[in-house]
mmCIF file of C-alpha atoms in Angstrom:
data_model
loop_
_atom_site.group_PDB
_atom_site.id
_atom_site.type_symbol
_atom_site.label_atom_id
_atom_site.label_comp_id
_atom_site.label_asym_id
_atom_site.label_seq_id
_atom_site.Cartn_x
_atom_site.Cartn_y
_atom_site.Cartn_z
ATOM 1 C CA VAL V 1 7.667 8.365 -2.058
ATOM 2 C CA GLN V 2 6.138 5.118 -0.804
ATOM 3 C CA LEU V 3 3.945 2.787 -2.812
ATOM 4 C CA GLN V 4 1.646 -0.012 -1.757
ATOM 5 C CA ALA V 5 0.038 -2.326 -4.276
ATOM 6 C CA SER V 6 -3.105 -4.325 -3.612
ATOM 7 C CA GLY V 7 -5.924 -6.084 -5.409
ATOM 8 C CA GLY V 8 -4.252 -9.253 -6.586
ATOM 9 C CA GLY V 9 -5.903 -12.632 -6.304
ATOM 10 C CA SER V 10 -6.728 -15.914 -7.983
ATOM 11 C CA VAL V 11 -9.192 -15.870 -10.870
ATOM 12 C CA GLN V 12 -10.259 -17.962 -13.825
ATOM 13 C CA ALA V 13 -9.223 -17.148 -17.364
ATOM 14 C CA GLY V 14 -11.482 -14.494 -18.844
ATOM 15 C CA GLU V 15 -12.205 -12.822 -15.538
ATOM 16 C CA SER V 16 -11.110 -9.367 -14.379
ATOM 17 C CA LEU V 17 -9.120 -7.829 -11.569
ATOM 18 C CA ARG V 18 -8.302 -4.264 -10.665
ATOM 19 C CA LEU V 19 -4.990 -3.577 -9.019
ATOM 20 C CA SER V 20 -4.550 -0.469 -6.911
ATOM 21 C CA CYS V 21 -1.401 1.324 -5.893
ATOM 22 C CA SER V 22 -1.489 3.827 -3.076
ATOM 23 C CA VAL V 23 1.176 6.530 -3.368
ATOM 24 C CA SER V 24 2.226 8.535 -0.329
ATOM 25 C CA GLY V 25 4.886 11.108 0.447
ATOM 26 C CA ALA V 26 4.619 13.147 -2.740
ATOM 27 C CA SER V 27 2.211 14.342 -5.388
ATOM 28 C CA LEU V 28 1.529 11.750 -8.018
ATOM 29 C CA ASP V 29 1.469 14.438 -10.713
ATOM 30 C CA ASN V 30 5.251 14.805 -10.612
ATOM 31 C CA TYR V 31 5.955 11.147 -11.188
ATOM 32 C CA ALA V 32 5.883 8.651 -13.959
ATOM 33 C CA VAL V 33 4.080 5.603 -12.571
ATOM 34 C CA GLY V 34 3.963 2.130 -13.918
ATOM 35 C CA TRP V 35 3.022 -1.471 -13.404
ATOM 36 C CA PHE V 36 5.491 -4.296 -13.854
ATOM 37 C CA ARG V 37 5.099 -8.039 -13.446
ATOM 38 C CA GLN V 38 7.361 -10.970 -12.861
ATOM 39 C CA ALA V 39 6.460 -14.597 -13.424
ATOM 40 C CA PRO V 40 8.459 -17.433 -11.843
ATOM 41 C CA GLY V 41 11.703 -17.992 -13.722
ATOM 42 C CA LYS V 42 11.201 -14.942 -15.904
ATOM 43 C CA GLU V 43 12.561 -11.423 -15.875
ATOM 44 C CA ARG V 44 10.446 -8.551 -14.650
ATOM 45 C CA GLU V 45 8.616 -6.871 -17.511
ATOM 46 C CA LYS V 46 6.900 -3.555 -17.930
ATOM 47 C CA VAL V 47 3.138 -3.829 -18.331
ATOM 48 C CA ALA V 48 1.867 -0.254 -18.407
ATOM 49 C CA CYS V 49 3.087 3.254 -17.721
ATOM 50 C CA ILE V 50 1.870 6.821 -17.395
ATOM 51 C CA GLY V 51 4.477 9.542 -17.685
ATOM 52 C CA ASN V 52 4.504 12.505 -15.317
ATOM 53 C CA SER V 53 1.717 15.004 -15.914
ATOM 54 C CA VAL V 54 3.943 18.078 -15.647
ATOM 55 C CA ALA V 55 5.115 17.683 -19.220
ATOM 56 C CA ILE V 56 2.841 17.371 -22.246
ATOM 57 C CA TYR V 57 3.978 14.937 -24.890
ATOM 58 C CA ASP V 58 2.807 12.149 -27.122
ATOM 59 C CA GLY V 59 2.871 8.612 -25.842
ATOM 60 C CA ARG V 60 2.435 9.538 -22.199
ATOM 61 C CA ILE V 61 0.264 6.475 -21.629
ATOM 62 C CA TRP V 62 1.770 3.154 -22.719
ATOM 63 C CA HIS V 63 0.705 -0.473 -22.548
ATOM 64 C CA ALA V 64 2.740 -3.532 -23.471
ATOM 65 C CA GLU V 65 1.614 -5.320 -26.632
ATOM 66 C CA PRO V 66 0.479 -8.525 -24.851
ATOM 67 C CA VAL V 67 -1.984 -6.532 -22.711
ATOM 68 C CA LYS V 68 -3.171 -3.878 -25.143
ATOM 69 C CA GLY V 69 -6.936 -3.819 -25.327
ATOM 70 C CA ARG V 70 -7.248 -5.835 -22.118
ATOM 71 C CA PHE V 71 -5.412 -3.799 -19.472
ATOM 72 C CA THR V 72 -5.791 -0.106 -18.719
ATOM 73 C CA ILE V 73 -3.598 1.989 -16.472
ATOM 74 C CA SER V 74 -5.109 5.056 -14.858
ATOM 75 C CA THR V 75 -4.456 7.485 -12.049
ATOM 76 C CA ASP V 76 -6.552 9.477 -9.592
ATOM 77 C CA SER V 77 -4.490 12.505 -8.625
ATOM 78 C CA ALA V 78 -6.932 13.587 -5.937
ATOM 79 C CA LYS V 79 -6.501 10.257 -4.176
ATOM 80 C CA ASN V 80 -2.863 9.739 -5.191
ATOM 81 C CA MET V 81 -3.790 6.328 -6.548
ATOM 82 C CA VAL V 82 -2.683 4.332 -9.572
ATOM 83 C CA TYR V 83 -4.862 1.574 -10.991
ATOM 84 C CA LEU V 84 -4.472 -1.274 -13.418
ATOM 85 C CA GLN V 85 -7.752 -2.613 -14.725
ATOM 86 C CA MET V 86 -7.157 -6.094 -16.080
ATOM 87 C CA ASN V 87 -9.852 -7.689 -18.208
ATOM 88 C CA SER V 88 -9.981 -10.962 -20.130
ATOM 89 C CA LEU V 89 -7.175 -12.344 -18.021
ATOM 90 C CA LYS V 90 -5.081 -15.190 -19.371
ATOM 91 C CA PRO V 91 -2.927 -17.746 -17.530
ATOM 92 C CA GLU V 92 0.163 -16.054 -18.982
ATOM 93 C CA ASP V 93 -0.803 -12.893 -17.075
ATOM 94 C CA SER V 94 0.006 -14.670 -13.810
ATOM 95 C CA GLY V 95 2.819 -13.268 -11.731
ATOM 96 C CA VAL V 96 3.700 -10.788 -9.052
ATOM 97 C CA TYR V 97 2.656 -7.290 -10.034
ATOM 98 C CA TYR V 98 4.589 -4.270 -8.814
ATOM 99 C CA CYS V 99 3.846 -0.588 -9.015
ATOM 100 C CA ALA V 100 6.715 1.842 -9.362
ATOM 101 C CA ALA V 101 7.303 5.586 -9.593
ATOM 102 C CA ASP V 102 10.053 7.819 -10.936
ATOM 103 C CA TYR V 103 10.284 11.562 -10.247
ATOM 104 C CA LEU V 104 9.673 13.743 -13.332
ATOM 105 C CA ALA V 105 10.294 10.813 -15.646
ATOM 106 C CA LEU V 106 8.613 10.719 -19.038
ATOM 107 C CA GLY V 107 8.413 6.922 -19.104
ATOM 108 C CA CYS V 108 9.049 3.794 -17.091
ATOM 109 C CA ASP V 109 11.856 1.285 -16.914
ATOM 110 C CA ASN V 110 13.386 -1.178 -14.487
ATOM 111 C CA ASN V 111 15.380 1.602 -12.846
ATOM 112 C CA MET V 112 12.413 3.442 -11.374
ATOM 113 C CA ASP V 113 13.165 5.374 -8.175
ATOM 114 C CA SER V 114 10.579 3.753 -5.944
ATOM 115 C CA TRP V 115 8.917 0.360 -5.871
ATOM 116 C CA GLY V 116 6.071 -1.073 -3.899
ATOM 117 C CA LYS V 117 5.799 -4.594 -2.621
ATOM 118 C CA GLY V 118 4.170 -6.817 -5.168
ATOM 119 C CA THR V 119 0.743 -8.325 -5.279
ATOM 120 C CA GLN V 120 0.202 -11.837 -6.628
ATOM 121 C CA VAL V 121 -2.066 -12.454 -9.601
ATOM 122 C CA THR V 122 -2.872 -16.055 -10.476
ATOM 123 C CA VAL V 123 -4.995 -16.889 -13.505
ATOM 124 C CA SER V 124 -6.171 -20.464 -13.936
ATOM 125 C CA SER V 125 -7.259 -21.967 -17.224
#
């Protein structure tokens, strides 16, 4: 499966961005998909995740504590797209954002099967 992230940019604190991730080569339904970010000098961290839709279980949709209430991950299976709506952006949200997918996984981690190239998000105060 191939992934391509887009939608990054430079914004002011408090503004919004929507990141998109195009998934090709397989049905999105069979994959856990997630968004990760990496700021300069910091380790890559998980931001949000949706587990594969084949299984039914609690906690399928997950957001990191620092972004809860501000960011929302979603998918469009018909379009094979993954989105990350980011509202009330803060300077600490700056970094390169990556989308990733893992076949039949229930969650997301740094060992996902497939990764897209990142998209830069810069939030100025």
